[in-house]
């Protein structure tokens, strides 16, 4: 296992953070050994929905060799560090159904599985058979998808995903790609986490944030942080903003919505402190 310094103000999608030491997991043995030192190491993937504190410890991420796609006949094995766009392109080229949701969806496959990412009723779990991960020994085990408790933007996965195992079905649907593109047209392109909060049942986090007057309001010392004027559930960073400012704005939105609507917003962004 090697160590690497990563500047999260550059690496993360929100462009907020500090330069921190990260352990690079090159083998299942590396991860198994890291678990002997800490029960819950902080897992960093592509950092597309991650807010990392300058004080975060025990950070780990996979080596680049876990970016791969392997055709295993009846299924695909996809390394957890594989960019979503790479798998989307592969599925399109090979006429595979169920991966259309990856069009325009940032991140690596490990994070997408862990968050059961998607749009509305379309989610990655629809094509996932399971994951490869370390359990009680320094070797990779197959864990079935139905034991992962995949639900709306969440799962019971708390270990490092090394690979996803996906079913292969013919029938890539370009009409779905078009639909997803239209659904994403109102999403800002500025540095963000993607959606900051999960949508509450029968409501929308963006509507609630707008209703409490926080949409488009500049925040922080440099006034470079805000919930986007284009889509209020996207917290965007337009310059030099800090971890503390982002965390404060997230908590402020939750407080305002709770007081006005008696609704507790649930984070979609993952916060490592």
XYZ file of N, CA and C in Angstrom:
819
model
N 0.845 -1.192 0.000
C 0.000 0.000 0.000
C 0.885 1.249 0.000
N 0.579 2.166 -0.891
C 1.365 3.388 -0.984
C 0.531 4.571 -0.513
N 1.204 5.677 -0.268
C 0.545 6.903 0.181
C 0.628 7.963 -0.922
N -0.413 8.766 -1.024
C -0.450 9.819 -2.022
C -1.129 11.039 -1.428
N -0.657 12.231 -1.760
C -1.297 13.467 -1.313
C -2.254 13.938 -2.409
N -3.522 14.122 -2.032
C -4.546 14.574 -2.981
C -5.111 15.904 -2.507
N -5.136 16.879 -3.405
C -5.710 18.192 -3.107
C -7.193 18.145 -3.484
N -8.069 18.108 -2.496
C -9.498 17.966 -2.764
C -10.125 19.241 -3.318
N -9.406 20.373 -3.221
C -9.875 21.595 -3.868
C -9.754 21.478 -5.383
N -8.972 20.519 -5.844
C -8.804 20.248 -7.268
C -9.526 18.962 -7.654
N -9.397 17.934 -6.822
C -9.877 16.583 -7.161
C -11.388 16.434 -7.040
N -11.995 17.028 -6.027
C -13.422 16.812 -5.788
C -14.272 17.612 -6.769
N -15.482 17.139 -7.024
C -16.370 17.818 -7.981
C -16.818 19.189 -7.489
N -16.862 19.396 -6.161
C -17.278 20.680 -5.595
C -16.100 21.660 -5.518
N -14.879 21.151 -5.710
C -13.652 21.963 -5.681
C -13.459 22.658 -4.337
N -13.707 21.893 -3.274
C -13.520 22.380 -1.907
C -12.717 21.344 -1.139
N -11.742 21.806 -0.356
C -10.989 20.875 0.476
C -9.534 21.277 0.599
N -8.773 20.377 1.193
C -7.354 20.619 1.429
C -6.536 19.476 0.849
N -5.213 19.637 0.858
C -4.315 18.573 0.430
C -4.143 17.588 1.581
N -4.570 16.341 1.365
C -4.557 15.336 2.430
C -3.884 14.050 1.958
N -3.325 13.335 2.902
C -2.688 12.059 2.587
C -3.746 10.964 2.455
N -3.646 10.203 1.375
C -4.596 9.132 1.098
C -3.815 7.832 0.862
N -4.296 6.740 1.456
C -3.693 5.426 1.230
C -4.300 4.813 -0.028
N -3.440 4.341 -0.929
C -3.893 3.760 -2.192
C -3.967 2.244 -2.047
N -5.161 1.719 -2.200
C -5.384 0.278 -2.068
C -5.064 -0.390 -3.395
N -3.992 -1.188 -3.415
C -3.567 -1.846 -4.652
C -4.011 -3.297 -4.736
N -4.326 -3.890 -3.577
C -4.744 -5.292 -3.537
C -5.795 -5.476 -2.436
N -6.574 -6.551 -2.498
C -7.489 -6.855 -1.384
C -6.748 -6.982 -0.056
N -5.513 -7.485 -0.101
C -4.707 -7.614 1.111
C -4.454 -6.244 1.740
N -4.205 -5.238 0.920
C -4.002 -3.879 1.433
C -5.213 -3.425 2.239
N -6.390 -3.644 1.674
C -7.619 -3.203 2.342
C -7.841 -3.983 3.629
N -7.604 -5.284 3.561
C -7.770 -6.130 4.750
C -6.854 -5.647 5.873
N -5.633 -5.307 5.518
C -4.682 -4.820 6.524
C -5.106 -3.455 7.066
N -5.671 -2.599 6.210
C -6.116 -1.285 6.679
C -7.241 -1.419 7.696
N -8.040 -2.461 7.565
C -9.135 -2.685 8.512
C -8.636 -3.131 9.880
N -7.404 -3.590 9.933
C -6.839 -3.991 11.216
C -6.472 -2.763 12.052
N -6.268 -1.615 11.367
C -5.868 -0.386 12.047
C -7.060 0.504 12.379
N -8.075 0.465 11.526
C -9.269 1.281 11.762
C -10.498 0.536 11.265
N -11.554 0.551 12.064
C -12.765 -0.189 11.710
C -13.440 0.420 10.492
N -13.418 1.728 10.379
C -14.141 2.401 9.303
C -13.257 3.422 8.597
N -12.361 2.966 7.702
C -11.579 3.929 6.934
C -12.503 4.744 6.033
N -12.136 5.972 5.765
C -12.940 6.855 4.921
C -12.612 6.605 3.455
N -13.603 6.137 2.710
C -13.395 5.722 1.326
C -13.600 6.898 0.380
N -12.599 7.121 -0.460
C -12.653 8.175 -1.470
C -12.694 7.511 -2.841
N -13.684 7.842 -3.627
C -13.728 7.334 -4.995
C -13.340 8.444 -5.949
N -14.274 8.817 -6.812
C -14.024 9.936 -7.721
C -14.379 11.273 -7.071
N -14.895 11.221 -5.826
C -15.226 12.420 -5.039
C -16.228 13.324 -5.743
N -17.237 12.702 -6.376
C -18.255 13.488 -7.071
C -19.408 13.894 -6.170
N -19.594 13.249 -5.072
C -20.629 13.703 -4.121
C -20.040 13.705 -2.721
N -18.811 14.214 -2.635
C -18.046 14.135 -1.400
C -17.607 15.525 -0.940
N -17.809 15.792 0.355
C -17.296 16.993 1.011
C -16.309 16.526 2.068
N -15.044 16.857 1.872
C -13.975 16.319 2.710
C -13.402 17.411 3.605
N -13.441 17.159 4.901
C -12.891 18.097 5.877
C -11.366 18.149 5.782
N -10.755 19.316 6.027
C -9.289 19.402 6.097
C -8.717 18.545 7.220
N -9.586 18.119 8.151
C -9.142 17.296 9.282
C -9.462 15.817 9.107
N -9.950 15.434 7.935
C -10.324 14.034 7.701
C -9.106 13.121 7.805
N -9.304 11.954 8.427
C -8.228 10.984 8.626
C -8.601 9.643 7.988
N -7.606 8.776 7.902
C -7.810 7.394 7.433
C -8.498 7.331 6.075
N -8.033 8.173 5.140
C -8.605 8.194 3.804
C -7.971 7.108 2.943
N -8.802 6.385 2.209
C -8.306 5.355 1.307
C -9.001 5.472 -0.045
N -8.316 5.026 -1.104
C -8.942 4.949 -2.414
C -8.277 3.834 -3.216
N -8.980 3.360 -4.228
C -8.469 2.278 -5.048
C -7.389 2.764 -6.012
N -6.477 1.866 -6.328
C -5.469 2.095 -7.344
C -6.136 2.158 -8.718
N -5.500 2.841 -9.662
C -6.060 3.011 -11.003
C -6.274 1.687 -11.739
N -5.612 0.634 -11.295
C -5.782 -0.646 -11.988
C -7.199 -1.214 -11.802
N -7.974 -0.618 -10.880
C -9.356 -1.062 -10.691
C -10.328 -0.268 -11.566
N -9.797 0.300 -12.645
C -10.622 0.875 -13.697
C -10.536 -0.068 -14.891
N -11.526 -0.929 -15.033
C -11.508 -1.922 -16.121
C -12.916 -2.458 -16.356
N -13.131 -3.042 -17.521
C -14.377 -3.735 -17.857
C -14.003 -5.099 -18.420
N -14.509 -6.148 -17.793
C -14.195 -7.508 -18.216
C -15.481 -8.247 -18.594
N -15.525 -8.728 -19.828
C -16.667 -9.517 -20.291
C -16.459 -10.957 -19.831
N -17.351 -11.408 -18.947
C -17.228 -12.755 -18.379
C -18.287 -13.705 -18.942
N -18.766 -13.407 -20.132
C -19.746 -14.285 -20.763
C -21.171 -13.895 -20.436
N -21.665 -14.384 -19.311
C -23.035 -14.079 -18.905
C -23.147 -12.766 -18.132
N -22.034 -12.191 -17.754
C -22.063 -10.975 -16.952
C -20.831 -10.124 -17.224
N -20.876 -8.884 -16.766
C -19.728 -7.995 -16.823
C -19.146 -7.811 -15.432
N -17.838 -7.821 -15.340
C -17.150 -7.418 -14.120
C -16.529 -6.055 -14.387
N -16.919 -5.067 -13.584
C -16.472 -3.697 -13.816
C -15.758 -3.185 -12.577
N -14.503 -2.813 -12.716
C -13.730 -2.282 -11.602
C -14.379 -1.047 -11.011
N -14.315 -0.912 -9.697
C -15.035 0.155 -9.004
C -14.527 1.546 -9.347
N -13.295 1.668 -9.833
C -12.767 2.983 -10.185
C -13.064 3.349 -11.648
N -13.765 2.483 -12.348
C -14.124 2.741 -13.745
C -15.048 3.955 -13.842
N -14.717 4.949 -14.669
C -15.618 6.099 -14.834
C -16.954 5.660 -15.432
N -18.021 6.294 -15.000
C -19.350 5.934 -15.490
C -19.440 6.057 -17.011
N -18.807 7.102 -17.560
C -18.849 7.318 -19.003
C -18.201 6.201 -19.793
N -17.194 5.583 -19.214
C -16.508 4.474 -19.879
C -17.433 3.264 -19.986
N -18.177 2.969 -18.934
C -19.107 1.848 -18.964
C -20.290 2.159 -19.884
N -20.751 3.404 -19.868
C -21.841 3.810 -20.768
C -21.438 3.583 -22.223
N -20.243 4.027 -22.589
C -19.767 3.876 -23.968
C -19.633 2.405 -24.352
N -19.158 1.599 -23.412
C -19.016 0.157 -23.658
C -20.390 -0.476 -23.908
N -21.365 -0.112 -23.076
C -22.706 -0.674 -23.214
C -23.340 -0.259 -24.537
N -23.145 0.985 -24.906
C -23.691 1.471 -26.183
C -23.064 0.716 -27.348
N -21.768 0.546 -27.320
C -21.045 -0.138 -28.396
C -21.463 -1.594 -28.517
N -21.739 -2.246 -27.373
C -22.067 -3.670 -27.369
C -23.564 -3.939 -27.230
N -24.379 -2.890 -27.381
C -25.840 -3.031 -27.374
C -26.362 -3.678 -26.090
N -25.890 -3.185 -24.946
C -26.296 -3.743 -23.654
C -27.302 -2.817 -22.965
N -28.399 -3.392 -22.512
C -29.454 -2.628 -21.852
C -29.147 -2.422 -20.373
N -29.728 -1.369 -19.803
C -29.647 -1.130 -18.367
C -28.586 -0.143 -17.937
N -27.755 0.297 -18.900
C -26.673 1.229 -18.569
C -26.929 2.625 -19.119
N -28.089 2.829 -19.718
C -28.422 4.139 -20.296
C -28.394 5.240 -19.238
N -28.713 4.891 -18.001
C -28.763 5.861 -16.905
C -27.405 6.525 -16.667
N -26.329 5.878 -17.126
C -24.982 6.409 -16.905
C -24.657 7.578 -17.819
N -25.495 7.827 -18.820
C -25.269 8.947 -19.726
C -25.355 10.270 -18.958
N -24.251 10.993 -18.922
C -24.232 12.281 -18.224
C -24.176 12.186 -16.723
N -24.027 10.977 -16.182
C -23.954 10.786 -14.728
C -22.487 10.693 -14.317
N -21.965 11.678 -13.595
C -20.549 11.662 -13.235
C -20.250 10.655 -12.133
N -18.970 10.335 -12.003
C -18.564 9.472 -10.897
C -17.954 8.172 -11.359
N -17.500 7.394 -10.393
C -16.958 6.065 -10.655
C -18.006 5.018 -10.283
N -17.837 3.821 -10.801
C -18.843 2.774 -10.633
C -19.035 2.393 -9.165
N -17.965 2.400 -8.379
C -18.107 2.063 -6.961
C -19.040 3.018 -6.242
N -18.846 4.320 -6.450
C -19.707 5.315 -5.809
C -21.127 5.251 -6.324
N -21.281 5.000 -7.608
C -22.615 4.918 -8.207
C -23.392 3.738 -7.623
N -22.694 2.617 -7.403
C -23.351 1.461 -6.772
C -23.718 1.781 -5.332
N -22.758 2.314 -4.585
C -23.006 2.587 -3.165
C -24.198 3.509 -2.951
N -24.346 4.516 -3.831
C -25.440 5.471 -3.699
C -26.674 5.051 -4.486
N -26.599 3.894 -5.172
C -27.688 3.465 -6.052
C -28.151 4.649 -6.894
N -27.197 5.225 -7.601
C -27.441 6.454 -8.347
C -28.420 6.235 -9.495
N -29.062 7.320 -9.893
C -29.996 7.250 -11.002
C -30.817 8.511 -11.124
N -31.894 8.408 -11.884
C -32.841 9.507 -12.073
C -34.246 8.958 -11.889
N -34.952 9.522 -10.921
C -36.318 9.096 -10.615
C -36.356 7.581 -10.414
N -37.187 6.857 -11.180
C -37.326 5.409 -10.941
C -36.222 4.599 -11.605
N -35.370 5.243 -12.392
C -34.278 4.541 -13.071
C -33.051 4.544 -12.165
N -32.602 3.360 -11.768
C -31.492 3.251 -10.817
C -30.527 2.156 -11.252
N -29.288 2.262 -10.798
C -28.263 1.300 -11.208
C -28.566 -0.102 -10.688
N -29.342 -0.219 -9.627
C -29.625 -1.544 -9.062
C -30.387 -2.435 -10.033
N -31.017 -1.846 -11.041
C -31.815 -2.642 -11.970
C -30.981 -3.624 -12.783
N -29.692 -3.330 -12.928
C -28.832 -4.219 -13.698
C -27.701 -4.836 -12.871
N -27.644 -4.519 -11.577
C -26.568 -5.000 -10.701
C -26.866 -6.382 -10.137
N -25.926 -7.296 -10.302
C -26.040 -8.633 -9.719
C -25.395 -8.700 -8.338
N -24.345 -7.909 -8.136
C -23.657 -7.912 -6.849
C -22.337 -7.179 -6.931
N -21.556 -7.280 -5.887
C -20.252 -6.611 -5.841
C -19.168 -7.600 -5.399
N -17.932 -7.235 -5.668
C -16.784 -7.949 -5.128
C -16.168 -7.089 -4.037
N -16.001 -7.680 -2.850
C -15.419 -6.938 -1.739
C -14.775 -7.905 -0.759
N -14.066 -7.340 0.189
C -13.421 -8.114 1.252
C -14.374 -8.228 2.429
N -14.508 -9.440 2.972
C -15.343 -9.624 4.152
C -14.497 -10.071 5.344
N -14.279 -11.368 5.497
C -13.562 -11.859 6.683
C -12.175 -12.404 6.373
N -11.735 -12.217 5.144
C -10.396 -12.676 4.770
C -9.848 -11.741 3.698
N -8.541 -11.770 3.446
C -7.943 -10.854 2.471
C -8.131 -11.298 1.026
N -9.292 -11.860 0.726
C -9.628 -12.255 -0.637
C -10.987 -11.653 -1.001
N -11.249 -11.542 -2.283
C -12.500 -10.947 -2.727
C -13.637 -11.959 -2.700
N -14.762 -11.550 -2.134
C -15.977 -12.364 -2.103
C -17.056 -11.694 -2.940
N -17.927 -12.516 -3.515
C -19.077 -12.006 -4.241
C -20.230 -11.819 -3.260
N -20.790 -10.620 -3.235
C -21.914 -10.307 -2.350
C -23.113 -9.965 -3.228
N -24.182 -10.712 -3.106
C -25.349 -10.531 -3.962
C -26.021 -9.177 -3.740
N -26.567 -8.650 -4.818
C -27.210 -7.334 -4.769
C -28.384 -7.298 -3.800
N -29.123 -8.403 -3.716
C -30.312 -8.383 -2.849
C -29.978 -8.343 -1.370
N -28.703 -8.472 -1.013
C -28.298 -8.349 0.390
C -27.699 -6.977 0.698
N -27.671 -6.095 -0.305
C -27.034 -4.789 -0.142
C -28.011 -3.693 0.274
N -29.292 -4.029 0.353
C -30.336 -3.067 0.746
C -30.278 -1.798 -0.095
N -30.233 -1.988 -1.398
C -30.210 -0.856 -2.313
C -31.587 -0.212 -2.380
N -31.642 1.063 -2.055
C -32.906 1.796 -2.090
C -32.630 3.191 -2.628
N -33.580 4.098 -2.486
C -33.437 5.424 -3.070
C -32.180 6.133 -2.551
N -31.202 6.255 -3.412
C -29.926 6.943 -3.157
C -29.222 6.449 -1.898
N -29.332 5.169 -1.625
C -28.668 4.630 -0.435
C -28.496 3.127 -0.549
N -27.701 2.588 0.346
C -27.481 1.144 0.433
C -26.934 0.823 1.813
N -26.778 -0.467 2.070
C -26.179 -0.900 3.331
C -24.685 -1.171 3.160
N -24.133 -0.755 2.032
C -22.710 -1.004 1.761
C -21.847 -0.081 2.614
N -21.013 -0.660 3.455
C -20.104 0.153 4.258
C -18.648 -0.269 4.092
N -18.412 -1.172 3.134
C -17.051 -1.597 2.857
C -16.615 -1.106 1.482
N -15.334 -1.232 1.198
C -14.781 -0.818 -0.088
C -15.245 -1.774 -1.179
N -15.839 -1.220 -2.230
C -16.235 -2.014 -3.387
C -15.046 -2.107 -4.338
N -14.665 -3.321 -4.710
C -13.577 -3.506 -5.665
C -14.100 -3.604 -7.097
N -15.287 -4.172 -7.252
C -15.874 -4.309 -8.591
C -17.371 -4.519 -8.475
N -18.072 -4.151 -9.525
C -19.495 -4.448 -9.638
C -19.695 -5.559 -10.653
N -20.654 -6.432 -10.383
C -21.000 -7.513 -11.302
C -22.380 -7.197 -11.880
N -22.447 -7.071 -13.199
C -23.675 -6.630 -13.857
C -24.179 -7.683 -14.837
N -25.492 -7.793 -14.933
C -26.068 -8.717 -15.902
C -25.941 -8.141 -17.302
N -25.891 -9.037 -18.276
C -25.801 -8.645 -19.674
C -27.128 -8.951 -20.363
N -27.762 -7.903 -20.848
C -28.992 -8.067 -21.614
C -28.898 -7.200 -22.863
N -29.256 -7.759 -23.991
C -29.210 -7.011 -25.238
C -30.346 -5.985 -25.284
N -30.080 -4.857 -25.979
C -31.148 -3.897 -26.186
C -30.890 -2.513 -25.642
N -29.718 -1.943 -25.933
C -29.430 -0.559 -25.538
C -30.510 0.346 -26.111
N -31.072 1.234 -25.282
C -32.214 2.049 -25.675
C -31.821 3.523 -25.814
N -31.596 4.018 -27.045
C -31.213 5.429 -27.225
C -32.314 6.402 -26.814
N -33.564 5.944 -26.815
C -34.657 6.823 -26.381
C -34.544 7.169 -24.903
N -34.033 6.214 -24.104
C -33.806 6.499 -22.689
C -32.690 7.521 -22.516
N -31.665 7.409 -23.330
C -30.560 8.374 -23.261
C -31.087 9.775 -23.541
N -31.940 9.896 -24.531
C -32.545 11.184 -24.861
C -33.384 11.699 -23.701
N -34.157 10.794 -23.083
C -34.985 11.175 -21.935
C -34.136 11.691 -20.790
N -33.052 10.981 -20.479
C -32.188 11.384 -19.363
C -31.508 12.722 -19.650
N -31.159 12.958 -20.898
C -30.544 14.235 -21.270
C -31.529 15.376 -21.024
N -32.784 15.160 -21.391
C -33.808 16.184 -21.177
C -34.041 16.425 -19.691
N -34.010 15.343 -18.889
C -34.229 15.467 -17.452
C -33.101 16.228 -16.768
N -31.911 16.197 -17.378
C -30.750 16.847 -16.776
C -30.524 18.267 -17.294
N -31.368 18.719 -18.200
C -31.143 20.024 -18.806
C -31.214 21.171 -17.803
N -31.942 20.976 -16.692
C -32.050 22.047 -15.694
C -30.985 21.942 -14.610
N -30.017 21.043 -14.803
C -28.965 20.895 -13.804
C -27.782 21.800 -14.138
N -27.259 22.535 -13.161
C -26.136 23.445 -13.417
C -24.848 22.692 -13.730
N -23.965 23.356 -14.460
C -22.674 22.772 -14.831
C -21.547 23.252 -13.910
N -21.862 24.133 -12.974
C -20.854 24.646 -12.047
C -20.391 23.538 -11.090
N -19.213 23.705 -10.453
C -18.756 22.723 -9.477
C -19.804 22.483 -8.387
N -20.157 21.226 -8.169
C -21.202 20.880 -7.201
C -21.038 19.437 -6.771
N -21.945 18.989 -5.890
C -21.986 17.578 -5.491
C -22.923 16.783 -6.391
N -23.592 17.429 -7.333
C -24.809 16.872 -7.884
C -25.904 17.243 -6.892
N -26.881 16.405 -6.719
C -27.937 16.700 -5.747
C -27.359 16.714 -4.340
N -27.670 17.762 -3.588
C -27.162 17.888 -2.220
C -27.983 17.046 -1.244
N -29.307 17.030 -1.471
C -30.214 16.299 -0.579
C -31.068 15.307 -1.368
N -31.513 14.274 -0.687
C -32.479 13.350 -1.265
C -33.846 14.035 -1.302
N -34.634 13.705 -2.294
C -36.000 14.239 -2.328
C -36.851 13.548 -1.272
N -37.544 14.304 -0.417
C -38.448 13.681 0.557
C -39.611 13.010 -0.177
N -40.307 12.091 0.467
C -41.470 11.456 -0.164
C -42.481 12.500 -0.635
N -42.878 12.383 -1.887
C -43.919 13.236 -2.475
C -43.556 14.722 -2.497
N -42.275 15.015 -2.523
C -41.850 16.408 -2.583
C -40.469 16.473 -3.227
N -39.944 17.693 -3.354
C -38.645 17.891 -3.979
C -37.786 18.780 -3.094
N -36.543 18.345 -2.865
C -35.631 19.125 -2.026
C -35.404 20.515 -2.601
N -35.297 20.614 -3.927
C -35.094 21.909 -4.549
C -36.238 22.877 -4.284
N -37.460 22.375 -4.342
C -38.626 23.227 -4.068
C -38.605 23.727 -2.634
N -38.245 22.841 -1.714
C -38.219 23.203 -0.297
C -37.136 24.248 -0.009
N -35.975 24.087 -0.622
C -34.890 25.050 -0.422
C -35.272 26.408 -0.996
N -35.905 26.396 -2.156
C -36.366 27.652 -2.753
C -37.430 28.312 -1.879
N -38.292 27.509 -1.269
C -39.395 28.051 -0.460
C -38.921 28.764 0.797
N -37.704 28.429 1.259
C -37.181 29.097 2.462
C -36.222 30.229 2.104
N -36.180 30.583 0.816
C -35.434 31.763 0.396
C -33.943 31.599 0.201
N -33.463 30.358 0.033
C -32.026 30.156 -0.097
C -31.555 29.967 -1.540
N -32.476 29.856 -2.476
C -32.085 29.647 -3.876
C -31.356 30.871 -4.418
N -30.128 30.639 -4.898
C -29.364 31.706 -5.538
C -28.796 32.758 -4.624
N -28.844 32.542 -3.323
C -28.343 33.545 -2.367
C -26.861 33.291 -2.091
N -25.957 34.251 -2.429
C -24.521 34.071 -2.198
C -24.224 33.889 -0.702
N -23.275 33.007 -0.412
C -22.970 32.672 0.975
C -21.462 32.544 1.137
N -20.979 32.795 2.353
C -19.567 32.633 2.665
C -18.797 33.934 2.558
N -17.563 33.881 3.010
C -16.707 35.068 3.027
C -16.555 35.681 1.641
N -16.368 34.840 0.634
C -16.172 35.326 -0.730
C -17.462 35.370 -1.548
N -18.580 35.025 -0.916
C -19.888 35.016 -1.596
C -19.855 34.163 -2.863
N -19.147 33.040 -2.783
C -18.989 32.176 -3.956
C -19.723 30.841 -3.812
N -20.466 30.711 -2.735
C -21.177 29.467 -2.465
C -22.672 29.766 -2.463
N -23.469 28.884 -3.077
C -24.916 29.103 -3.070
C -25.645 27.864 -3.569
N -26.948 27.817 -3.269
C -27.810 26.844 -3.929
C -28.169 27.438 -5.284
N -27.892 26.711 -6.329
C -27.922 27.229 -7.691
C -29.234 27.911 -8.070
N -29.145 29.063 -8.750
C -30.354 29.719 -9.274
C -31.061 28.859 -10.322
N -30.311 27.900 -10.901
C -30.873 27.035 -11.943
C -31.617 25.854 -11.354
N -31.102 25.312 -10.241
C -31.720 24.160 -9.568
C -31.299 24.220 -8.103
N -32.255 24.484 -7.222
C -31.929 24.804 -5.825
C -31.360 23.642 -5.028
N -31.453 22.409 -5.540
C -30.877 21.282 -4.805
C -29.412 21.052 -5.168
N -28.848 21.935 -5.982
C -27.430 21.849 -6.328
C -26.687 22.954 -5.592
N -25.870 22.571 -4.622
C -25.018 23.527 -3.934
C -23.789 23.719 -4.813
N -23.561 24.945 -5.290
C -22.468 25.190 -6.227
C -21.402 26.090 -5.617
N -20.177 25.880 -6.080
C -19.020 26.645 -5.612
C -18.447 27.410 -6.797
N -18.548 28.732 -6.771
C -18.122 29.561 -7.893
C -16.743 30.171 -7.701
N -16.063 29.782 -6.647
C -14.733 30.345 -6.408
C -14.056 29.638 -5.263
N -13.484 30.423 -4.358
C -12.778 29.854 -3.218
C -13.715 29.809 -2.010
N -14.284 28.641 -1.776
C -15.158 28.426 -0.623
C -14.534 27.356 0.255
N -14.883 27.363 1.530
C -14.260 26.437 2.476
C -15.198 25.313 2.877
N -14.614 24.290 3.462
C -15.385 23.170 4.004
C -16.384 23.659 5.038
N -15.922 24.512 5.955
C -16.805 24.992 7.024
C -17.990 25.768 6.463
N -17.760 26.546 5.422
C -18.844 27.308 4.805
C -19.859 26.387 4.148
N -19.362 25.382 3.423
C -20.264 24.436 2.763
C -21.088 23.665 3.789
N -20.432 23.221 4.854
C -21.138 22.493 5.899
C -22.176 23.386 6.576
N -21.811 24.634 6.825
C -22.744 25.570 7.462
C -23.974 25.810 6.584
N -23.776 25.943 5.286
C -24.899 26.185 4.386
C -25.804 24.959 4.288
N -25.214 23.781 4.285
C -26.005 22.544 4.277
C -26.875 22.466 5.535
N -26.268 22.734 6.674
C -27.007 22.682 7.941
C -28.067 23.780 8.016
N -27.762 24.937 7.446
C -28.712 26.047 7.435
C -29.958 25.677 6.631
N -29.754 25.076 5.471
C -30.893 24.653 4.645
C -31.748 23.633 5.376
N -31.111 22.691 6.040
C -31.854 21.667 6.775
C -32.657 22.298 7.916
N -32.041 23.270 8.584
C -32.712 23.946 9.700
C -33.915 24.749 9.215
N -33.734 25.521 8.146
C -34.822 26.348 7.615
C -35.996 25.486 7.150
N -35.688 24.418 6.432
C -36.749 23.537 5.907
C -37.470 22.830 7.051
N -36.720 22.411 8.047
C -37.331 21.743 9.197
C -38.300 22.672 9.926
N -37.879 23.921 10.124
C -38.713 24.875 10.872
C -39.955 25.281 10.081
N -39.820 25.436 8.767
C -40.954 25.898 7.970
C -41.905 24.772 7.572
N -41.353 23.589 7.269
C -42.173 22.514 6.704
C -42.246 21.273 7.591
N -41.493 21.277 8.684
C -41.414 20.092 9.548
C -40.957 18.860 8.760
N -40.013 19.079 7.848
C -39.425 18.011 7.037
C -37.922 18.004 7.277
N -37.377 16.826 7.546
C -35.940 16.692 7.750
C -35.289 16.261 6.444
N -34.528 17.160 5.846
C -33.820 16.812 4.619
C -32.690 15.826 4.930
N -32.570 14.807 4.088
C -31.519 13.809 4.233
C -30.408 14.096 3.223
N -29.159 14.084 3.695
C -28.045 14.348 2.808
C -27.918 13.299 1.712
N -27.688 13.748 0.495
C -27.213 12.851 -0.554
C -25.693 12.982 -0.631
N -25.179 14.175 -0.402
C -23.747 14.391 -0.319
C -23.185 13.607 0.870
N -22.007 13.018 0.663
C -21.323 12.312 1.735
C -20.279 13.244 2.356
N -20.274 13.327 3.668
C -19.373 14.250 4.358
C -18.357 13.452 5.184
N -17.080 13.678 4.889
C -15.999 13.011 5.615
C -15.352 14.032 6.543
N -15.461 13.783 7.859
C -14.910 14.733 8.844
C -13.810 14.111 9.677
